[in-house]
Short mmCIF file of C-alpha atoms in Angstrom, two decimals:
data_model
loop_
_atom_site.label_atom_id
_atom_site.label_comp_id
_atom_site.label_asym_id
_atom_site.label_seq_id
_atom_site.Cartn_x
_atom_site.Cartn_y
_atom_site.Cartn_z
CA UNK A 30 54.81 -68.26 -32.40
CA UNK A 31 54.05 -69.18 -29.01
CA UNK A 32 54.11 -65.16 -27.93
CA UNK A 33 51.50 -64.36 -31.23
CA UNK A 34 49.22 -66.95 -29.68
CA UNK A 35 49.27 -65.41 -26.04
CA UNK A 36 48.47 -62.29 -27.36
CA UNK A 37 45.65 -63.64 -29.57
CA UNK A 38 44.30 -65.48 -26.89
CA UNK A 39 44.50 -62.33 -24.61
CA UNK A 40 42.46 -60.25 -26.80
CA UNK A 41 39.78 -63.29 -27.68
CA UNK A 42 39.22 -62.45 -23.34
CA UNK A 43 39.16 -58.73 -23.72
CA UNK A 44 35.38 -57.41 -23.35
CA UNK A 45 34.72 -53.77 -25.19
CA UNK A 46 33.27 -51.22 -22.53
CA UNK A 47 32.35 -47.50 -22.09
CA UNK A 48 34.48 -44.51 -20.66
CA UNK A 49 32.95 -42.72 -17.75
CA UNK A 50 33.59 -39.64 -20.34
CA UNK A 51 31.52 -41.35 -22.90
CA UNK A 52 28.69 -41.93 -20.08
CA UNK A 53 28.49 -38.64 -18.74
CA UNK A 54 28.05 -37.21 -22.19
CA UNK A 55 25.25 -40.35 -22.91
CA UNK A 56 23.62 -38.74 -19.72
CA UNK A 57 23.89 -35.46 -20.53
CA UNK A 58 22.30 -36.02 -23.87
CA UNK A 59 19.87 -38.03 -22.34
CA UNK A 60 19.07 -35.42 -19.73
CA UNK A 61 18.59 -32.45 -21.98
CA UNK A 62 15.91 -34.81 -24.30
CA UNK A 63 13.95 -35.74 -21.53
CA UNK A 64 13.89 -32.38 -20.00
CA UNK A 65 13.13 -30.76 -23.07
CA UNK A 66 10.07 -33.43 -23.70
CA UNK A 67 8.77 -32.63 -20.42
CA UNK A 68 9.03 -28.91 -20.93
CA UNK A 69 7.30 -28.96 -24.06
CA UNK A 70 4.67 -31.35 -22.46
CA UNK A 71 3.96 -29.37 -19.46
CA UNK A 72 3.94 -26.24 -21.39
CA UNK A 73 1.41 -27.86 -23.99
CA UNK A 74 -0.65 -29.48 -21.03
CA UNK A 75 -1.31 -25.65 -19.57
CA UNK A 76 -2.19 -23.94 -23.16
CA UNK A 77 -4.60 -27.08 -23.56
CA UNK A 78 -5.97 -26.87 -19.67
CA UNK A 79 -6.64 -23.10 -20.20
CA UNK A 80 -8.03 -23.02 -23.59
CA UNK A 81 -10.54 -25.92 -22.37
CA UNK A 82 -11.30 -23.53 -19.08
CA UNK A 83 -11.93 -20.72 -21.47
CA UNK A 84 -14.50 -22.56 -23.49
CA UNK A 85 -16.00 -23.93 -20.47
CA UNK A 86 -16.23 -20.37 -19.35
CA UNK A 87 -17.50 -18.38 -22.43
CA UNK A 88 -20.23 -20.82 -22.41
CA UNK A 89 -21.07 -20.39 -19.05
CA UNK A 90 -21.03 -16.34 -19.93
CA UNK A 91 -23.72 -17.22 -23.08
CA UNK A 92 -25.49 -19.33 -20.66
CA UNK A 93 -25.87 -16.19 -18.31
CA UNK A 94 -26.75 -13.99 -21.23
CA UNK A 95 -29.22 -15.83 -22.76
CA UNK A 96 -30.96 -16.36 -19.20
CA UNK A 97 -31.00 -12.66 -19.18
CA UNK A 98 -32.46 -12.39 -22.57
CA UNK A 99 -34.92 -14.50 -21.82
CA UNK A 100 -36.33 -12.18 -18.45
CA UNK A 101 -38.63 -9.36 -18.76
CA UNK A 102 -37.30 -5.60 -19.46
CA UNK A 103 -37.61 -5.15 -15.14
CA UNK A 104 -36.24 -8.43 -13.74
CA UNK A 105 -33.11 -7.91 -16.24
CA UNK A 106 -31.64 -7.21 -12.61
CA UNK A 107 -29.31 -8.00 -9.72
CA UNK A 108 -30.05 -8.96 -6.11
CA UNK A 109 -28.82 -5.37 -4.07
CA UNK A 110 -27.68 -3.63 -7.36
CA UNK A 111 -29.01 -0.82 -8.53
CA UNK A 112 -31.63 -1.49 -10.25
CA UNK A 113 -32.47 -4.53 -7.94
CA UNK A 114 -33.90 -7.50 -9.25
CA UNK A 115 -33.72 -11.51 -8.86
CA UNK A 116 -30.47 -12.32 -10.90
CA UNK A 117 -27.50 -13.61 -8.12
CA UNK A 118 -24.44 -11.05 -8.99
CA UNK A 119 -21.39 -13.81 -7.81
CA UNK A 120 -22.16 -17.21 -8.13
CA UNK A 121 -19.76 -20.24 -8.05
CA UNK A 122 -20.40 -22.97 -10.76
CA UNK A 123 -18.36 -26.31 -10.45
CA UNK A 124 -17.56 -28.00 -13.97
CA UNK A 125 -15.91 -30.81 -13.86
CA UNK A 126 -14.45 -30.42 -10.41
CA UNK A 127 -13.25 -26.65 -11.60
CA UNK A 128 -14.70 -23.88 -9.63
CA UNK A 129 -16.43 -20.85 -11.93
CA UNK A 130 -16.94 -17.46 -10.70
CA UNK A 131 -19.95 -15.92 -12.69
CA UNK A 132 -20.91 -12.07 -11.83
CA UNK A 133 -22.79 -10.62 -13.02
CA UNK A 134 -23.60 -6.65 -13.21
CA UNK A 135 -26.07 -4.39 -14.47
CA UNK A 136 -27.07 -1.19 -14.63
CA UNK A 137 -28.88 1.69 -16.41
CA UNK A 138 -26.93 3.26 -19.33
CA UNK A 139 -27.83 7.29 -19.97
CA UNK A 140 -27.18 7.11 -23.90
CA UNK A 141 -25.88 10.49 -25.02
CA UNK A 142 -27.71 10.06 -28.26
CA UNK A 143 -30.61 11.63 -26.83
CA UNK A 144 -28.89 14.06 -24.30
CA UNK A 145 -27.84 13.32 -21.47
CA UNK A 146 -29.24 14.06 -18.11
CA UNK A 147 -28.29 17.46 -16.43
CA UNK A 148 -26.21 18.07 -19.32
CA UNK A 149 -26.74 19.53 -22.95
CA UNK A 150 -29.25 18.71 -24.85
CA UNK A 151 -31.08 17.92 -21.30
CA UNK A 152 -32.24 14.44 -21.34
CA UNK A 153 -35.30 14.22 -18.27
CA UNK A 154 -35.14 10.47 -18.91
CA UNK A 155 -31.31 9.10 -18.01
CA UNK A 156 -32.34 5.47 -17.47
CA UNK A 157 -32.19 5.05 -21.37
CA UNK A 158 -31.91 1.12 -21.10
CA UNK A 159 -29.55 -1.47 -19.06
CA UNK A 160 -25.91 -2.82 -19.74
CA UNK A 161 -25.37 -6.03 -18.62
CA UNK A 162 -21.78 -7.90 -17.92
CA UNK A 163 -21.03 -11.17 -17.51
CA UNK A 164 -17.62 -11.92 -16.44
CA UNK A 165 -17.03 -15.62 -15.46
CA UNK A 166 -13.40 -16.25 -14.13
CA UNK A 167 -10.82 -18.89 -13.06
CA UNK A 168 -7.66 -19.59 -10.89
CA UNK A 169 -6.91 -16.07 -10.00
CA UNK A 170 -9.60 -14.50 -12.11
CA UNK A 171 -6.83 -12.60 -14.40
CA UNK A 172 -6.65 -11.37 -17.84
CA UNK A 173 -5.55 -14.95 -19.14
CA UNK A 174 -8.26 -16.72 -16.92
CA UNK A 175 -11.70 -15.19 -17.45
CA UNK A 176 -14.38 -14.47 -20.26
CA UNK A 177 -16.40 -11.18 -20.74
CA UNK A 178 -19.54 -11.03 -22.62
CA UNK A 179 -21.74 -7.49 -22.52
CA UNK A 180 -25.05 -6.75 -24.05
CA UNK A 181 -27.77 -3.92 -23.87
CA UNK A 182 -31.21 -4.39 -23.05
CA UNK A 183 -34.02 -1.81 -24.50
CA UNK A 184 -37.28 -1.81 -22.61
CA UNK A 185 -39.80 -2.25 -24.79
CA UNK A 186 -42.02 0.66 -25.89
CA UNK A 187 -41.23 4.18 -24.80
CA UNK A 188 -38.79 4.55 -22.35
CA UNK A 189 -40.03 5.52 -18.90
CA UNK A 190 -38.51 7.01 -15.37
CA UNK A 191 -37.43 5.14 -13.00
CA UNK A 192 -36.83 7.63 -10.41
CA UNK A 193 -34.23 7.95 -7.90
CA UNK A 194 -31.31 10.26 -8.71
CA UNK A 195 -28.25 10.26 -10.88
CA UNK A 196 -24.41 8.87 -8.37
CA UNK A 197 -21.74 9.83 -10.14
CA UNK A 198 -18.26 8.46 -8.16
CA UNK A 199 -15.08 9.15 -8.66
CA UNK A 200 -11.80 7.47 -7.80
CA UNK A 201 -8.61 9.26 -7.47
CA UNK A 202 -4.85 9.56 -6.03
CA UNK A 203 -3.84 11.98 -3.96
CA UNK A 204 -2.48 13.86 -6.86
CA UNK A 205 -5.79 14.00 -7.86
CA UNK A 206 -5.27 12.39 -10.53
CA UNK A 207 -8.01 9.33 -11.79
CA UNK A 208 -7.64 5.97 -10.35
CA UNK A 209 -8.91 3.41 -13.10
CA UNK A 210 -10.79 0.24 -13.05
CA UNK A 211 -11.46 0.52 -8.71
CA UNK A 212 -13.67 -1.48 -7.32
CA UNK A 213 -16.69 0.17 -5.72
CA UNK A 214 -19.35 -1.39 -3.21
CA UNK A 215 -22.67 0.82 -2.74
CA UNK A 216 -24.48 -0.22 0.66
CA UNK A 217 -27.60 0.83 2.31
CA UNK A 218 -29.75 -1.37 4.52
CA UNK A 219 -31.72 1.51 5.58
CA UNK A 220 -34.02 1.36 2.32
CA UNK A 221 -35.89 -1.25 1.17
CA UNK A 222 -34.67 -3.77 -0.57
CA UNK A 223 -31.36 -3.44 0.63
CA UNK A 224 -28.94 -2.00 -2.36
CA UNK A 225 -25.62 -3.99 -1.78
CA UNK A 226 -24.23 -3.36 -5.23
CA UNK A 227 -20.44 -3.79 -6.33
CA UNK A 228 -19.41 -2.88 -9.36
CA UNK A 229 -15.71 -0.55 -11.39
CA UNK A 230 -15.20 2.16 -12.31
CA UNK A 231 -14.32 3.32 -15.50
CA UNK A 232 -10.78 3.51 -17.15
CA UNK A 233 -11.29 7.18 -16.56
CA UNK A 234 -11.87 6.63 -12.56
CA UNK A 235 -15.60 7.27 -12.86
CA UNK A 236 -19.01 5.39 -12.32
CA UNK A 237 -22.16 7.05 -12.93
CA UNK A 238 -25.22 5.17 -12.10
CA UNK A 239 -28.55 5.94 -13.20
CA UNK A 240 -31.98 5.40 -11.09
CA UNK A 241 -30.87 5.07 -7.38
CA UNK A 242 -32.99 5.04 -5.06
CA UNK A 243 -33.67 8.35 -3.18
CA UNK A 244 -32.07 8.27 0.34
CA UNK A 245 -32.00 11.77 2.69
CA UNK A 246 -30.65 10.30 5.34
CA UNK A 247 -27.14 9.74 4.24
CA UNK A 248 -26.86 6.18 5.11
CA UNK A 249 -25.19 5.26 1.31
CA UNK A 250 -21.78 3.69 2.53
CA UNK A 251 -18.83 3.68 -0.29
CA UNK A 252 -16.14 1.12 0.00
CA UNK A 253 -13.13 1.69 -2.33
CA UNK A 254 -10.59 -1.28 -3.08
CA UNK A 255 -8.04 -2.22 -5.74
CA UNK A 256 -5.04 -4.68 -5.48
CA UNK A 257 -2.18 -2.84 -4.26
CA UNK A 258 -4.13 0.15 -3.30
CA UNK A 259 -5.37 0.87 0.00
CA UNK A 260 -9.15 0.09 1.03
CA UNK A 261 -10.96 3.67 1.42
CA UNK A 262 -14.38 3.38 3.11
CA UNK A 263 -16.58 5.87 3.94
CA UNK A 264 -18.63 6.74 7.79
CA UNK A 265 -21.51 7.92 8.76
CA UNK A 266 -21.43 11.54 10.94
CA UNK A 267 -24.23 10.11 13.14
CA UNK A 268 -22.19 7.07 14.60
CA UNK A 269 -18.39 7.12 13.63
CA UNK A 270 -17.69 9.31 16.69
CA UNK A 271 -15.68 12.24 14.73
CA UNK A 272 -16.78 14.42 11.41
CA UNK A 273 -15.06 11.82 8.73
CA UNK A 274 -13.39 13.12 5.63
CA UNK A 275 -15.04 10.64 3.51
CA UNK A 276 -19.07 10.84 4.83
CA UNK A 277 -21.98 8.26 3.47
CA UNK A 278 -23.98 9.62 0.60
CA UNK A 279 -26.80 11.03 0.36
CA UNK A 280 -28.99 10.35 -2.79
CA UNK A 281 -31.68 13.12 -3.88
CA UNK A 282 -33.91 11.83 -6.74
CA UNK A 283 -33.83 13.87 -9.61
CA UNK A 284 -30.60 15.59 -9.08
CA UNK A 285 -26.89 14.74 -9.87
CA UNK A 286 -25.22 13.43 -6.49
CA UNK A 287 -21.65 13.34 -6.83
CA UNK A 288 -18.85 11.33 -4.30
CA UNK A 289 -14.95 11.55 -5.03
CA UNK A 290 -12.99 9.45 -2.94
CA UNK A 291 -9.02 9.21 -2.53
CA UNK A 292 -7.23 5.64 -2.91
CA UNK A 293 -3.68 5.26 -3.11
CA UNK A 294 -1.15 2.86 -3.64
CA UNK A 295 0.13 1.28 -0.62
CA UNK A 296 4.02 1.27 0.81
CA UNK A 297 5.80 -0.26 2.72
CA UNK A 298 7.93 1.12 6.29
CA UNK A 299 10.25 -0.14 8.05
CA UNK A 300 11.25 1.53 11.81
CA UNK A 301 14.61 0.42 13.30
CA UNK A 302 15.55 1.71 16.78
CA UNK A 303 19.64 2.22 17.23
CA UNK A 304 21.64 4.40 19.96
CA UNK A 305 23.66 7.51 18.97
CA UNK A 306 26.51 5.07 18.07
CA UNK A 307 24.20 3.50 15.51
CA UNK A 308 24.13 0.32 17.44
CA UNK A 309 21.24 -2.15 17.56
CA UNK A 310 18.48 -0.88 20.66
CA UNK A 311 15.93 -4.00 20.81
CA UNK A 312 12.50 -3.87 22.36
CA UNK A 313 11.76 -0.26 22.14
CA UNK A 314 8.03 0.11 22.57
CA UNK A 315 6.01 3.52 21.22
CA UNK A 316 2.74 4.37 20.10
CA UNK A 317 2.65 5.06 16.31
CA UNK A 318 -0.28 6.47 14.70
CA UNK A 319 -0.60 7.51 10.90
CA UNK A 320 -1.69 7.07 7.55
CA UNK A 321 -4.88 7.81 5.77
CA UNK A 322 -6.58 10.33 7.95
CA UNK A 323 -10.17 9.37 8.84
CA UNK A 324 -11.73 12.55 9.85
CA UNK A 325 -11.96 15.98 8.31
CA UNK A 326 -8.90 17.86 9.77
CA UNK A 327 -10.50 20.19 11.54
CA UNK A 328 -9.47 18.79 15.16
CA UNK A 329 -5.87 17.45 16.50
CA UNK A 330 -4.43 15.37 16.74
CA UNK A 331 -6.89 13.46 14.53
CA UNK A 332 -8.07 10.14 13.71
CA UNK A 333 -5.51 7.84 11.54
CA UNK A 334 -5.91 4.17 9.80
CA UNK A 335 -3.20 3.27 11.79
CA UNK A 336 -2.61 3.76 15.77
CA UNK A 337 -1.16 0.99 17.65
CA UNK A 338 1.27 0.33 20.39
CA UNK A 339 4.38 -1.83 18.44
CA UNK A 340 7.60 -2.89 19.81
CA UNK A 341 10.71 -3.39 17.54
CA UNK A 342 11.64 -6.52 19.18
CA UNK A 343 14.25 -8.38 19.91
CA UNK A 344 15.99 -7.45 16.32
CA UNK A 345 15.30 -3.67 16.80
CA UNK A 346 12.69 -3.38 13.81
CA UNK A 347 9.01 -2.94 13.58
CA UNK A 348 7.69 -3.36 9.92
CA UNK A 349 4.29 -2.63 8.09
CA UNK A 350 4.03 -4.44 4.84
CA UNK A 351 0.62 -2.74 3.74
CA UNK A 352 0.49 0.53 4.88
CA UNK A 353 -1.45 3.43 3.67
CA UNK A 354 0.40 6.77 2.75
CA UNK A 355 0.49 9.90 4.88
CA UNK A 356 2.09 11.32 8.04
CA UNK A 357 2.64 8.49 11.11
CA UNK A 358 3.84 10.16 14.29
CA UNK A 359 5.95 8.30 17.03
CA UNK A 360 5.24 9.00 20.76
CA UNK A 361 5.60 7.26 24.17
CA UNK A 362 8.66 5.64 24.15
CA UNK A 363 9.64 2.86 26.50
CA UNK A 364 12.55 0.43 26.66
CA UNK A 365 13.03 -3.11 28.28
CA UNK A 366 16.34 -1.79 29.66
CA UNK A 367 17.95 1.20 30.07
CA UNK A 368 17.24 4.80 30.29
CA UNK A 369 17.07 6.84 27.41
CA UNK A 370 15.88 10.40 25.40
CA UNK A 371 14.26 9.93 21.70
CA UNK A 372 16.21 12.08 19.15
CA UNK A 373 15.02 11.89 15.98
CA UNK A 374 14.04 10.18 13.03
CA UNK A 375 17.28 9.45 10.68
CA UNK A 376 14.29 10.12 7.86
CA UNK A 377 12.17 12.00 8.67
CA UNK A 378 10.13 15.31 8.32
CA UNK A 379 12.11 18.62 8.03
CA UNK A 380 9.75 20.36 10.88
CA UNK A 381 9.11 17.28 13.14
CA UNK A 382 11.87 15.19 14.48
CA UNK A 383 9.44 12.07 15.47
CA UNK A 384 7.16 12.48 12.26
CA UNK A 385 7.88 10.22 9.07
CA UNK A 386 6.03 10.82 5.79
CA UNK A 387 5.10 8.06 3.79
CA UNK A 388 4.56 8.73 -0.20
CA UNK A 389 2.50 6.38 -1.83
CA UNK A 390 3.77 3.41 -3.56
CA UNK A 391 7.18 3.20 -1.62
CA UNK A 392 9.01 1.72 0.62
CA UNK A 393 10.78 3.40 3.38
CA UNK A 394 13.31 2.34 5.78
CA UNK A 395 14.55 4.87 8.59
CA UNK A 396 16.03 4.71 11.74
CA UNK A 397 14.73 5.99 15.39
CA UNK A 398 17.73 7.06 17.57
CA UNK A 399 18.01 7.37 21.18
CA UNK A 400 20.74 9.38 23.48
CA UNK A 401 21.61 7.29 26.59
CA UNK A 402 20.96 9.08 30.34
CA UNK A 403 24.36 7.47 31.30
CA UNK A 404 26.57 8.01 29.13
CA UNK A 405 28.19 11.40 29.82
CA UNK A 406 27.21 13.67 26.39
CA UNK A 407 26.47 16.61 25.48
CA UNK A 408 23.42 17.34 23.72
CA UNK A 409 23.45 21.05 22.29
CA UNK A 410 20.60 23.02 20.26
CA UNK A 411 21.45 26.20 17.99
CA UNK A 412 18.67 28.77 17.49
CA UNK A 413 18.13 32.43 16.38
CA UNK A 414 18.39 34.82 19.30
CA UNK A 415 15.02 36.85 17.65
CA UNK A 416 12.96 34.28 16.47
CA UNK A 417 13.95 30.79 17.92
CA UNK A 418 13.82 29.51 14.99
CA UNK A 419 16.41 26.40 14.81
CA UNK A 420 19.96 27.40 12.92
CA UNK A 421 20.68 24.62 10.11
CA UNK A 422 23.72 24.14 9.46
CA UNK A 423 25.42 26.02 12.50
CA UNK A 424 29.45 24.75 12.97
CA UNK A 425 29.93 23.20 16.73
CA UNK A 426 33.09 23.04 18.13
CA UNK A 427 33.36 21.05 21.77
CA UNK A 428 36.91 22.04 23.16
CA UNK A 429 38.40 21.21 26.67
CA UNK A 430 42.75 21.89 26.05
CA UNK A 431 43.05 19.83 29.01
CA UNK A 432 41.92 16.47 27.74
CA UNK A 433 42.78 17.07 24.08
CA UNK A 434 39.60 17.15 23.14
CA UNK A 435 38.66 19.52 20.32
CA UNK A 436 35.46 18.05 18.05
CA UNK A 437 33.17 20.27 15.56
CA UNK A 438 30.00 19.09 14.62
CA UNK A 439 27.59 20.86 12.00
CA UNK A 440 23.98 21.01 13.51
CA UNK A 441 21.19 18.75 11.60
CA UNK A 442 17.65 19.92 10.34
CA UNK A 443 16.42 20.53 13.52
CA UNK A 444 19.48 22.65 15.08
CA UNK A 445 21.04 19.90 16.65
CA UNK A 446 24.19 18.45 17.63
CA UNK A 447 25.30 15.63 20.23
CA UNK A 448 28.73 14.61 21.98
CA UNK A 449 30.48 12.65 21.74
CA UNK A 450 30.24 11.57 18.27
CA UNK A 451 31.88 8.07 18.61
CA UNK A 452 31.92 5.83 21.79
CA UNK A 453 35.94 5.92 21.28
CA UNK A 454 35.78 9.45 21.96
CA UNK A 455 33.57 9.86 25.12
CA UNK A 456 32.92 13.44 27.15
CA UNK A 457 34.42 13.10 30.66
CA UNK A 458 32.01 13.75 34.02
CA UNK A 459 32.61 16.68 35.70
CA UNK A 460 34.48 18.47 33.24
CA UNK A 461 34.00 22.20 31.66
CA UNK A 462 34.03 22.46 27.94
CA UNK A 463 34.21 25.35 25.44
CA UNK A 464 31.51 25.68 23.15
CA UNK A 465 32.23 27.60 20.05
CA UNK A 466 29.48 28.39 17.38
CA UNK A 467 29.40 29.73 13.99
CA UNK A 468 26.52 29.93 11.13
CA UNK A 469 26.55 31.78 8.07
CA UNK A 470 24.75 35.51 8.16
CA UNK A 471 25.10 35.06 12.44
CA UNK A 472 27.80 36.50 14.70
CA UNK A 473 29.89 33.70 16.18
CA UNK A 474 28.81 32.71 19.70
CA UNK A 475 30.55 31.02 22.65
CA UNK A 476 29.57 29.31 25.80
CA UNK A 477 30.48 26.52 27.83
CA UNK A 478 28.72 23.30 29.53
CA UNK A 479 29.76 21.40 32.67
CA UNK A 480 29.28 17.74 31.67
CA UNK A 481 27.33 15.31 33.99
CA UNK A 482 25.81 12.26 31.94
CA UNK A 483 23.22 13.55 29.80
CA UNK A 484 23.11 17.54 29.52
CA UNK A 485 21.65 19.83 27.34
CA UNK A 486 22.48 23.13 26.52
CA UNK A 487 21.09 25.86 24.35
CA UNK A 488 22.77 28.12 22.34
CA UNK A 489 21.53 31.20 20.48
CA UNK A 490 23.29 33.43 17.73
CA UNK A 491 22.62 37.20 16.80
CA UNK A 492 21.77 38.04 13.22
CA UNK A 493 24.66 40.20 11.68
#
């Protein structure tokens, strides 16, 4: 009895409580709720934010359009654009603390309907009325964050010349093949007013503009851009200082003036500097010069985008995040320590051991290597006995009985080979080796070198 009421009186103490099991999984439960309600919030909050920006924006685009609508036929124009008129082509609007971009763009519209100009049936009149575009944009201005609106404008009565020629521009890689939806600035402050027009071109990589003025002097500059793409611009012959590929335009009223212009994606390169061993060589400064080529070819070494002095630092690597495609050449090499002869580019072109090329849209990473003075090595170069043309290819064997050494290298692209191949395996000073050569379609060849830091030597094989 008296153990039944210790027990009883025990448990009438006892408080119920909750495993730490039980609480994680009351947390964890918890956790996922909450996140998921604030997921679904934050998610909900955006579509609401952006479909109120999009309203906000579509009626500032019928605000625009019905301003237009309400000018004459010849103010229905932009200030610079072709034609020129009073209407302000990018204008920031604040609503409600949000920043608007409103451009807008117009321009005269050659309506095959009637013929077209220079083409078939011959239309004499190509400024057949005026497209206007209002685009009014938000955040980053993309697909999800603007609001379009386009309309055409007839002048009233018979339509009349303008004057001023026909541009037709065209955008493309250097595949030649059409570069869509580029953005293209027209400038010339040598006429009056000023044209300072930007516009795209078409998904097909044209624009053709109707009623520009007439210029003779070729003072039209063209400036190509398009995220991700490099920026072509074009110079004039009287003051760039070279004949450029890409010249200003030249507009002749009443006549079809054409411009096509390259633009290419951009790539990336990265230039390491290591020694023969394919160690780490820091600070190795050289004058690089490359990319789009600015003048018309005609001259060497030419004028690039890019030539600069640039140093590969203290972790052996120079890097251009932006660059524009095309040969770069590497010259005038110094070091911060150290004496030493360039070799080659590990990728690089087949002809040119210091050239890279750079395709479009890529990204490259190569290596510049460099033969120490000091160390004793034996730098060896195969070519044909008739031409001198280098032997790819070519087996090299290095052989001195003496010091058990016996090596064979195969030459690279440009007929090379160098000794000693590892730093575990160095050439001795002062010593004679036996050179031994063999290529396919060449009689073998032999010769030997006397090794004193680092020597050359040049070997040349007979065709069979």
């Amino acid at each position: 009895m008296k153990l039944n009421q210790k027990i009883k009186n025990k448990n009438k103490y006892f408080k119920k409580g909750v495993s730490i099991v039980e609480a994680l999984v009351l947390i964890f439960v918890f956790s996922i709720i909450t996140i998921s309600f604030y997921s679904v919030f934050s998610v909900g909050s955006k579509y609401i934010i952006g479909s109120k920006n999009k309203i906000i924006a579509t009626s500032l685009a019928n605000e625009r359009m019905e301003m237009l609508r309400n000018l004459a036929y010849d103010s229905v124009a932009t200030i610079g654009g072709i034609p020129n008129g009073p209407i302000d082509p990018d204008e920031n609007i604040t609503v409600g603390g949000k920043i608007f971009r409103v451009t807008t763009d117009v321009r005269f519209y050659d309506d095959p309907a009637d013929g077209i100009f220079d083409g078939s049936p011959f239309d004499n009149v190509s400024n057949d009325y005026k497209i206007a575009e209002v685009v009014v944009s938000w955040g980053d201005g993309g697909e999800s964050e603007r609001a379009t609106l386009s309309s055409r404008f007839v002048p009233p009565g018979v339509e009349n010349s303008v004057g001023g020629g026909t541009f037709s521009i065209n955008s493309i890689d250097y595949a030649g093949n059409p570069v869509p939806n580029v953005t293209v600035n027209i400038y010339n402050n040598q006429i009056s007013p000023t044209v300072n027009y930007t516009t795209h071109t078409s998904s097909n990589g044209n624009l053709l503009l109707q009623g520009v003025p007439g210029d003779i002097n070729q003072d039209y500059q063209i400036t190509m851009s398009k995220s991700g793409y490099e920026t072509a611009v074009t110079y004039s012959p009287a003051t760039a200082g070279f004949i450029p590929y890409d010249a200003h335009s030249n507009i002749i009223e009443g006549a079809m003036n054409q411009k096509t212009m390259i633009i290419d994606l951009l790539s990336n390169l990265v230039i390491k500097s290591k020694n023969s061993f394919g160690e780490d060589l820091p600070d190795v400064s050289f004058d690089l010069t490359g990319g789009r080529r600015l003048d018309d070819g005609t001259t060497d070494p030419g004028i690039y985008a890019f030539d600069q002095t640039v140093d590969t630092g203290s972790d052996s690597e120079f890097s251009i995040g932006s660059a524009s495609a095309g040969k770069y050449v590497l010259k005038n090499f110094s070091f911060s320590s150290g004496d030493y002869e360039f070799r080659k580019v590990s990728v690089g072109d087949d002809l040119n051991s210091s050239t890279i090329n750079l395709v479009p849209g890529t990204s490259l990473s190569t290596n510049m290597i460099f033969m120490d003075k000091n160390i004793d090595s034996a730098y060896i170069n195969v070519k044909d006995s008739n031409t001198g043309s280098v032997i790819v290819g070519a087996s090299v064997e290095l052989k001195n009985t003496t010091l058990s050494y016996d090596v064979t290298l195969v030459t690279d692209k440009y007929g090379y080979v160098y000794f000693p191949e590892t730093i575990a395996s160095p050439l001795q000073n002062g010593e004679t080796y036996d050179i031994s050569v063999t290529a396919t379609g060449y009689t073998s060849g032999s010769d030997n070198v006397i090794v004193n830091k680092f020597t050359t030597k040049d070997i040349t094989l007979v065709v069979e």
